Coordinates of C-alpha atoms and ligand atoms in Angstrom, one line a residue:
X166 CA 168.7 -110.6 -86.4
X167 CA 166.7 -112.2 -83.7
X168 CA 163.9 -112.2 -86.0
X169 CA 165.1 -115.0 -88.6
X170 CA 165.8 -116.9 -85.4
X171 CA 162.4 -117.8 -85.2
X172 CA 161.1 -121.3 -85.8
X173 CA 158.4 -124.3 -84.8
X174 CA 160.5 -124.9 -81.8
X175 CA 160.8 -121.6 -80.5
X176 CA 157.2 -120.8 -81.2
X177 CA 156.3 -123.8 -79.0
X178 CA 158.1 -123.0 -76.3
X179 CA 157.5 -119.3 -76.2
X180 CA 161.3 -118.6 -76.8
X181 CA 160.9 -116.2 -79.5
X182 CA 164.6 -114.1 -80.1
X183 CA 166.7 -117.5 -78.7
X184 CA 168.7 -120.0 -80.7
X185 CA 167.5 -123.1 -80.4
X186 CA 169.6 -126.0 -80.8
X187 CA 169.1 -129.8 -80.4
X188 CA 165.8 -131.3 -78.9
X189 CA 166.8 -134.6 -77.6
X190 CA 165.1 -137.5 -75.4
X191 CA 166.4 -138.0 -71.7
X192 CA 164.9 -140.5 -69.8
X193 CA 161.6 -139.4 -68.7
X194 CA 161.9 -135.9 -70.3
X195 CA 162.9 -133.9 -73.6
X196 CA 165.9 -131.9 -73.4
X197 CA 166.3 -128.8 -75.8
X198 CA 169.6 -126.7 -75.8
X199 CA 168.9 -122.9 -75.6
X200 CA 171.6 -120.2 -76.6
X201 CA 170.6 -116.7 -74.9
X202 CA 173.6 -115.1 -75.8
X203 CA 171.5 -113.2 -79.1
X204 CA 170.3 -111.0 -76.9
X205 CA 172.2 -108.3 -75.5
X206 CA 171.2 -107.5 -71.6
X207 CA 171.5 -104.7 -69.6
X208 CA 173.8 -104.1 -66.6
X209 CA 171.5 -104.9 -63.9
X210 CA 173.8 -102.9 -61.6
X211 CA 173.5 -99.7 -63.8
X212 CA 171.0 -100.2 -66.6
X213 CA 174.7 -99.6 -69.1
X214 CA 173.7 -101.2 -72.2
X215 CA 177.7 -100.9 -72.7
X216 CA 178.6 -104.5 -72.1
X217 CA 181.7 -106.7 -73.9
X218 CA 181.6 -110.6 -73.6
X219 CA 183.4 -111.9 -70.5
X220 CA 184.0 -115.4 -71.6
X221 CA 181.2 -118.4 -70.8
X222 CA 179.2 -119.5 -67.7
X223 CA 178.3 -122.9 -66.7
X224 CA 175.7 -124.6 -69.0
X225 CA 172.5 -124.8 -66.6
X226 CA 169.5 -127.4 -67.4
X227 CA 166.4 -125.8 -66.3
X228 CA 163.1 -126.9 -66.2
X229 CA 160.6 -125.1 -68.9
X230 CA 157.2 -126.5 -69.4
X231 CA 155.4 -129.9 -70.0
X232 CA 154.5 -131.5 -73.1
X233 CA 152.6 -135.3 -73.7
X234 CA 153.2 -135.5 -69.9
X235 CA 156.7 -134.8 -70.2
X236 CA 159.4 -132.8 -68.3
X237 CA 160.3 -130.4 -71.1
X238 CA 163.8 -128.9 -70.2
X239 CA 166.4 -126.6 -71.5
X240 CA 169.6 -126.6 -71.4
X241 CA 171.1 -123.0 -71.5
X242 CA 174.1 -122.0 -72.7
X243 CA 174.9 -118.9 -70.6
X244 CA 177.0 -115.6 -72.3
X245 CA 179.1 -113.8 -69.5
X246 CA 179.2 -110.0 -69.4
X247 CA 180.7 -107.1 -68.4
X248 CA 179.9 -103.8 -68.0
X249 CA 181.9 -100.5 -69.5
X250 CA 180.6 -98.7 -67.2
X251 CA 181.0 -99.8 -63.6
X252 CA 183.2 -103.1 -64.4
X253 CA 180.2 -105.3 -62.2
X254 CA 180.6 -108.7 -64.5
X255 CA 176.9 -111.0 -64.5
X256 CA 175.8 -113.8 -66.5
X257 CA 173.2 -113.4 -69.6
X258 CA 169.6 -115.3 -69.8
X259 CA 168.3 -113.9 -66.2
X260 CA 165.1 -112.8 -68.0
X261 CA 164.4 -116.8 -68.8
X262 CA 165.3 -118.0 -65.3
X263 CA 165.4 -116.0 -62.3
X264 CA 169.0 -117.0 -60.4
X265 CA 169.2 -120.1 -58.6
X266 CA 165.6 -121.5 -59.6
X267 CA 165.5 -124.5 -61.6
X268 CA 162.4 -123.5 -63.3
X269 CA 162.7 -120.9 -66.0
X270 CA 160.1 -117.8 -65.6
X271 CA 157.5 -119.2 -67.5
X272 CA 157.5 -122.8 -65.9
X273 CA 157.3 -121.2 -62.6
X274 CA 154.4 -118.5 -63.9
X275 CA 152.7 -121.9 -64.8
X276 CA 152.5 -123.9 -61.8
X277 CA 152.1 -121.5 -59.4
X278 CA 148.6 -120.9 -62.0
X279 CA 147.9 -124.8 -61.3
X280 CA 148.4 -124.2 -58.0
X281 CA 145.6 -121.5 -57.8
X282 CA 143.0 -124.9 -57.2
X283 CA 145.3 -127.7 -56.7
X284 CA 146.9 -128.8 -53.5
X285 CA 150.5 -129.2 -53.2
X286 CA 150.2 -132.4 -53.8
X287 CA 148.0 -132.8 -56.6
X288 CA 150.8 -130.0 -58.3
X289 CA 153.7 -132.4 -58.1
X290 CA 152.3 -135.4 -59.0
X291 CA 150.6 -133.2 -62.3
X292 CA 153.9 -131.4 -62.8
X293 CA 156.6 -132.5 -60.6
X294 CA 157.3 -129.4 -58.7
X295 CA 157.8 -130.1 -55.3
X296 CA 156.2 -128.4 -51.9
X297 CA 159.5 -126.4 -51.3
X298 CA 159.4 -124.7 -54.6
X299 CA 155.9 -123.7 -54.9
X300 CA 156.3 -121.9 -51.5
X301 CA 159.3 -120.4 -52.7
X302 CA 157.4 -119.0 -55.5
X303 CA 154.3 -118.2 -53.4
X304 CA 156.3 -116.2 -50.8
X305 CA 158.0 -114.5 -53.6
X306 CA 155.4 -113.6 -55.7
X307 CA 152.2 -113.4 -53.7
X308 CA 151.4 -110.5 -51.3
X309 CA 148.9 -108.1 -50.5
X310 CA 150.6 -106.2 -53.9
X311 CA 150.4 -108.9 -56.0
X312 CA 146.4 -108.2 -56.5
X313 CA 146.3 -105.7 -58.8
X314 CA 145.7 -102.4 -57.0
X315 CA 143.4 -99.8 -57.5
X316 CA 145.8 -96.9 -57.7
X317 CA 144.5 -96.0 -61.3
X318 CA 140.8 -96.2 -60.1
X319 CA 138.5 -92.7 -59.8
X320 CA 136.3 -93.9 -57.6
X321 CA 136.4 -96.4 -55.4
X322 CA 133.4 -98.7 -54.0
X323 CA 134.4 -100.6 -50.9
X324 CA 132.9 -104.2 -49.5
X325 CA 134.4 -105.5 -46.3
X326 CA 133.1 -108.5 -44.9
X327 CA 134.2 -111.3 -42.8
X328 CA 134.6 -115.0 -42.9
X329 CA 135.6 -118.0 -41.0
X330 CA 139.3 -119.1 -41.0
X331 CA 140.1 -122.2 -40.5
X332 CA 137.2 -123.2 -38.2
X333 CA 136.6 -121.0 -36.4
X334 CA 138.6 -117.7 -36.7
X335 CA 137.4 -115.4 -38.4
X336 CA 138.6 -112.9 -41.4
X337 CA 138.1 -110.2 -43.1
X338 CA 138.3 -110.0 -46.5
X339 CA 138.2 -106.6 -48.4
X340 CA 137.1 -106.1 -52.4
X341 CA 136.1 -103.6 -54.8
X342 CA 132.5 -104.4 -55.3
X343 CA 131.9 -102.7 -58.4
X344 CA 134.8 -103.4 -60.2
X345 CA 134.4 -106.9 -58.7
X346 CA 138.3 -107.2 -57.4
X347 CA 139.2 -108.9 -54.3
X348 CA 141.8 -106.6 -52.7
X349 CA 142.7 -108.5 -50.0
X350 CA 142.3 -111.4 -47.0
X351 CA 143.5 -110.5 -43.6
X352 CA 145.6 -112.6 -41.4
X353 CA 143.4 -112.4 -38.7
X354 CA 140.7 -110.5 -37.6
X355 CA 141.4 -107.8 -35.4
X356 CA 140.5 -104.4 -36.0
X357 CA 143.5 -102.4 -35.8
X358 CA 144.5 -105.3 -38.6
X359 CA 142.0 -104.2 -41.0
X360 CA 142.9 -100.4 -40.5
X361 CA 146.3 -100.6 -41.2
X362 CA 145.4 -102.1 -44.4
X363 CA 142.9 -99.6 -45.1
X364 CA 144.8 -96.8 -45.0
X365 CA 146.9 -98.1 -47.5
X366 CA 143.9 -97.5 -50.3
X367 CA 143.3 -93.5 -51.6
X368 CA 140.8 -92.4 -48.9
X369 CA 139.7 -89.6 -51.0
X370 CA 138.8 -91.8 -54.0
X371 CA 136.3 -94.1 -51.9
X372 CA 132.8 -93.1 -52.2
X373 CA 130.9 -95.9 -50.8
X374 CA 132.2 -98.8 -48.3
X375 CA 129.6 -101.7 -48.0
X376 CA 129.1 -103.7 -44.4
X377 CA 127.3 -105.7 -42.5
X378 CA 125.1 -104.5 -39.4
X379 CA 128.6 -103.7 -37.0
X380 CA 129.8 -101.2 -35.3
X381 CA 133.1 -102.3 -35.0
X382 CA 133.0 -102.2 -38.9
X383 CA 130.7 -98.9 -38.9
X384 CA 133.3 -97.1 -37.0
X385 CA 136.8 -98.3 -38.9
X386 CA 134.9 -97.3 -42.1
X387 CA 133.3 -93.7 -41.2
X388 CA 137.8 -92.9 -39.1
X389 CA 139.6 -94.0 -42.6
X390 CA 137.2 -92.9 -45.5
X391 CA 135.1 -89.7 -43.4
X392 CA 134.1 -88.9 -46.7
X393 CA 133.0 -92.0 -47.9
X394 CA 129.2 -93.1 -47.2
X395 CA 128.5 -96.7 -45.4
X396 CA 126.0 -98.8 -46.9
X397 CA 124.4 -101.8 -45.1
X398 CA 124.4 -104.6 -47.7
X399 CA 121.0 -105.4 -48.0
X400 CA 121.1 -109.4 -47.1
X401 CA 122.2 -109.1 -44.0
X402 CA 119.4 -106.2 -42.9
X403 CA 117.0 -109.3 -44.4
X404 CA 119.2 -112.8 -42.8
X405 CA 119.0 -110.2 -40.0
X406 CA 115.4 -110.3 -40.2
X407 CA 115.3 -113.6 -40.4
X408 CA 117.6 -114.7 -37.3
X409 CA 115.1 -112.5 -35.0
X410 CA 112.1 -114.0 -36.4
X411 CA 113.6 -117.4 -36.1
X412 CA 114.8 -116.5 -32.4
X413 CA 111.0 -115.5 -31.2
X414 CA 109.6 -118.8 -33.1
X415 CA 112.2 -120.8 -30.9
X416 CA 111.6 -118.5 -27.7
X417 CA 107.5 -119.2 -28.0
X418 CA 108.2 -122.6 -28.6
X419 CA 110.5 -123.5 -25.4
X420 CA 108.0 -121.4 -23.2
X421 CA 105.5 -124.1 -24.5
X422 CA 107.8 -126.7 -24.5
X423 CA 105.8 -128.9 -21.2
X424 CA 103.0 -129.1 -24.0
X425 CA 105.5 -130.5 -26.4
X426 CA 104.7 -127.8 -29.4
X427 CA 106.8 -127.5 -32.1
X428 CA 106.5 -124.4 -34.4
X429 CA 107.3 -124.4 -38.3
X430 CA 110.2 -122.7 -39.1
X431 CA 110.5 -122.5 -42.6
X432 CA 107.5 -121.1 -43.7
X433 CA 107.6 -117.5 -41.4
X434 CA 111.4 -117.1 -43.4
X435 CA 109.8 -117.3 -46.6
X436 CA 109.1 -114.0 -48.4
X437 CA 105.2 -113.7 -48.3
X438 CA 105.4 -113.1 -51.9
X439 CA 106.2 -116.2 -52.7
X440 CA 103.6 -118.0 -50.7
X441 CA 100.7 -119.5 -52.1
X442 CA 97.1 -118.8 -50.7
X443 CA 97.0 -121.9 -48.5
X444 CA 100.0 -121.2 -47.3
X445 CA 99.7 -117.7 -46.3
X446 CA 96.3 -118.6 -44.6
X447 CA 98.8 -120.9 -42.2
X448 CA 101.2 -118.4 -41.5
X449 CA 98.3 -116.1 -40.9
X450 CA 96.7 -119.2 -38.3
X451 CA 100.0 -119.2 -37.2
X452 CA 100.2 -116.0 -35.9
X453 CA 97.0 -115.7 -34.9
X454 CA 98.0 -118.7 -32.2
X455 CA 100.9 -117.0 -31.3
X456 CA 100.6 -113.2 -31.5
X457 CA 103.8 -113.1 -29.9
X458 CA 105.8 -113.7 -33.4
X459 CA 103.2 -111.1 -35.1
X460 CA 105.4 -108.0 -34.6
X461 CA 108.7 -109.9 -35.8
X462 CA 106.9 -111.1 -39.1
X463 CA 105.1 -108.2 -39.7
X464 CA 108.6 -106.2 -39.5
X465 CA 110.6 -109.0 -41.5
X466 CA 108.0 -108.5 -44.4
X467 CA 108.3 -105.0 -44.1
X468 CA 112.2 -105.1 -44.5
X469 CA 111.3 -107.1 -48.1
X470 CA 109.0 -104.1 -49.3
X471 CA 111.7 -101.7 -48.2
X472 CA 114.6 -103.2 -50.4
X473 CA 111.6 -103.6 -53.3
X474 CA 111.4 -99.6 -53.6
X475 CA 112.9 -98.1 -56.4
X476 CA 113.5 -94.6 -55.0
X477 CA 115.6 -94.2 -51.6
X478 CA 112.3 -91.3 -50.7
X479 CA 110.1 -94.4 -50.8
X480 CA 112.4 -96.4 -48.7
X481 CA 112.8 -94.1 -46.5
X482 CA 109.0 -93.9 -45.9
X483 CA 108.9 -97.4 -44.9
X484 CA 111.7 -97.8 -43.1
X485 CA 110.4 -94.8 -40.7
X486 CA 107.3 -96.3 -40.3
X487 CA 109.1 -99.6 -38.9
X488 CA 110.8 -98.4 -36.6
X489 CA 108.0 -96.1 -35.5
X490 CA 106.2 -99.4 -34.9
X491 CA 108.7 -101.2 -33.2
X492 CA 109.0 -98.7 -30.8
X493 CA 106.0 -98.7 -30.0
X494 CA 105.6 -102.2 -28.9
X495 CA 105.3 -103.6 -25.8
X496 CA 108.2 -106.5 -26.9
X497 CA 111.7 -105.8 -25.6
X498 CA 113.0 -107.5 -28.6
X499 CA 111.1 -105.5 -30.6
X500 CA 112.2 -102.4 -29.5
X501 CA 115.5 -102.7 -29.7
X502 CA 115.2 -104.4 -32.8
X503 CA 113.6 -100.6 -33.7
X504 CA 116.7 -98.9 -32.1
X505 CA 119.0 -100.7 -33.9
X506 CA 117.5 -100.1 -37.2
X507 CA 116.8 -96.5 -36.2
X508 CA 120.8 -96.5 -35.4
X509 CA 121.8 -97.7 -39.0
X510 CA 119.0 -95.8 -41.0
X511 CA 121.3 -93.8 -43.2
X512 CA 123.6 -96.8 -44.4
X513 CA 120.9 -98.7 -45.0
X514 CA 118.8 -96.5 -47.1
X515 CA 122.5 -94.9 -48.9
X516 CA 121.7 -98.8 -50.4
X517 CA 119.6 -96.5 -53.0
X518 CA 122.1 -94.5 -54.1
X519 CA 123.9 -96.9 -56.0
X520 CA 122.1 -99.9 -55.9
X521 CA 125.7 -101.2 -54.0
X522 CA 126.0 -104.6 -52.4
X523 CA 128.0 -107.1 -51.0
X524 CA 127.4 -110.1 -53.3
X525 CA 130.8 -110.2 -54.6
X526 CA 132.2 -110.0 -51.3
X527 CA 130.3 -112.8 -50.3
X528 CA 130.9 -114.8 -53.5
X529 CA 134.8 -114.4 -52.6
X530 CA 134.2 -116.0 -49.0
X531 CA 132.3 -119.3 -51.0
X532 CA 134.9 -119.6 -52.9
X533 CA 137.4 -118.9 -50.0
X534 CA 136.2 -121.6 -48.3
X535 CA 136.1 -124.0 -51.6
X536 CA 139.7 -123.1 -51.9
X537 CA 140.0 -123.9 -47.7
X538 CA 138.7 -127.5 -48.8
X539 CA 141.2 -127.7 -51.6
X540 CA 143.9 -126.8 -49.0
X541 CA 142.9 -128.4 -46.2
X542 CA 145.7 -129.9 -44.2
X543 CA 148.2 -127.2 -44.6
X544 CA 149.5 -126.4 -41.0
X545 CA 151.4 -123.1 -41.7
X546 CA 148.9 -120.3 -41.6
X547 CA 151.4 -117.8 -43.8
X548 CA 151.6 -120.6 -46.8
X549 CA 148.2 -121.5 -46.1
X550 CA 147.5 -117.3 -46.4
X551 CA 149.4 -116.7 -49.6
X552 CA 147.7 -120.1 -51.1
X553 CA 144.6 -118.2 -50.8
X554 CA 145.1 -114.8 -52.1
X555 CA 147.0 -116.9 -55.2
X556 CA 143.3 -118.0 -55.8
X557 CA 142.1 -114.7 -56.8
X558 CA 145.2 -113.6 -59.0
X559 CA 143.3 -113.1 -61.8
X560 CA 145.8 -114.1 -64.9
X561 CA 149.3 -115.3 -65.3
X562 CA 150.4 -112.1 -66.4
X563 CA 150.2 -110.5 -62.6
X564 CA 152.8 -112.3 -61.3
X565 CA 155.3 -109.3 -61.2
X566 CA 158.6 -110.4 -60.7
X567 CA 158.3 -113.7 -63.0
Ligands
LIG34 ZN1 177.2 -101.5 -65.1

């Protein structure tokens, strides 16, 4: 009975249903002898559970885990088997080590989880496993799979968003934005890229897909999911706000720039809200100096009442009456600024249906680029790729073939 096998040692070492023998000190590590032959396998050639002893392999000395700093290894002694069924003959014990590694399951399970926000390095001086194997067991075990897919899901709630790659190319990166899963990071950042991984999720399931203000993005969305509504994540209608108010301030102030005037910036990209009297009597002086930035602040402010309505009738309201006013002004900028709101009016008020964003999108590209840092260095964009993705395995547990 596998049962009575159980001990301290085993517990420790999560080898519940082996025998284990003699722990003994080796150098710089701790040895512990492991039978596996107490449990009986299955042909992996035809599942036969019909198998008769076929004499002994090689014993194998594998590393396990790490204890007081040490290498904790064990040295297996290996059952071989055949099979009634179809004759194929295989050695027992491939459930603790997959073949040919010298790490068994769980010590490999375990540092590619240190790797998640460690470099190589810092993994083989904390563990001692070298480059070579932790690549090995990222190219085996990470891929676009490996992040725990939404197959079971009802309904679907798409962010796509981009980010930069390694200076300066740029990525996208999908997620689930309700259920807060990254789904993937794309190798680069071309469109028909981003499709072909698309398709790959249920289009009938997705109800909402969340950009930013691009058509490129606008387009793939509305082809793969027609059914699915595009929302405009709110921050970047109001960052957008704020780049073309910060563009006019810089505009006005080189057309001045022989009388050496310099403009504030910060205080026109503050919410008015949060301004205190004195300070909204400046912007107000401000403006009334340079009535050229009045229609960009007036519609920036605007854009902050719009995202503080409750109902997507009130919203709507607002957002019809800016871009009835920007198109009546006498600014180019200010006009198209209209057209382009005008041109994204549904996805940005279908922002009140759910209440959907892309915060967690965005949070995954911070802490993309905190793992970038962590990583920096690493040449080969495919490692560099998987390293990544291994950042957002969320548990030990998903690493399927381990
Ligand atoms: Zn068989």
């Amino acid at each position: 009975m596998a049962k009575s096998r159980e001990n301290g040692t085993t517990i420790l070492l999560g080898l519940k249903g082996y025998e284990v023998g003699k722990v003994t000190k080796e150098g710089k590590g701790i040895v512990v002898e492991v039978q596996t032959d107490l449990k009986k396998p299955v042909c992996p050639c035809c599942n036969s559970t019909r198998l008769y002893r076929h004499g002994r392999a090689k014993k194998r000395k594998v590393l396990h885990g790490w204890s007081q700093g040490k290498k904790v290894y064990i040295e297996i002694a290996r059952q071989r088997w055949r099979c009634r069924e179809c004759g194929h003959s295989f050695t027992g014990g491939a459930e603790l080590v997959h073949p040919h590694s010298r790490l068994t399951r769980q010590a490999e399970a375990e540092a590619l989880w240190q790797l998640r926000d460690r470099s190589f390095n810092q993994v083989k001086r904390e563990l001692g496993v070298g480059y070579g194997t932790l690549r090995r067991l990222l190219e085996r075990e990470i891929d676009e799979e490996a992040l725990g897919f939404i197959k079971e899901e009802e309904e679907i709630f798409l962010g796509i968003d981009e980010h930069s790659f390694r200076h300066q190319e740029l990525v996208h990166t999908v997620t689930e934005v309700k259920k807060r899963k990254m789904l993937g990071i794309l190798r680069d950042d071309r469109i028909a890229t981003l499709k072909m991984f698309l398709k790959k999720i249920p289009a009938k399931k997705v109800k909402e897909v969340c950009i930013d203000m691009k058509e490129s993005l606008r387009k793939v969305a509305e082809e793969v999911f027609p059914k699915a509504k595009v929302v405009v994540d709110p921050f970047h209608v109001i960052a957008d706000s704020n780049r073309r108010m910060d563009e006019a301030r810089r505009i006005e102030q080189d057309v001045l720039r022989k009388r050496r005037v310099k403009i504030p910036k910060r205080i026109f990209l503050i919410g008015r809200e949060k301004l205190g009297v004195e300070k909204r009597q400046g912007v107000d002086e401000l403006l009334d100096k340079y009535p050229s930035l009045k229609g960009f602040y007036w519609a920036k402010e605007k854009i902050r009442e719009l995202y503080r309505q409750e109902s997507k009738e009130e919203a709507a309201r607002i957002l019809d009456n800016i871009i009835f006013n920007l198109k009546l002004s006498d600014d180019g900028e200010l006009i198209r600024w209209g057209n382009t709101l005008k041109r994204w009016k549904e996805p940005i008020l279908n922002h009140f249906d759910n209440g959907t964003t892309n915060g967690f999108t965005e949070g995954c590209n911070t802490k993309i680029k905190m793992l970038k840092r962590v990583s920096y260095g690493l040449r080969n964009v495919e490692v560099y790729w998987r390293k990544m993705l291994l950042g957002f395995v969320p548990s030990r547990s998903c690493f399927h073939t381990i």
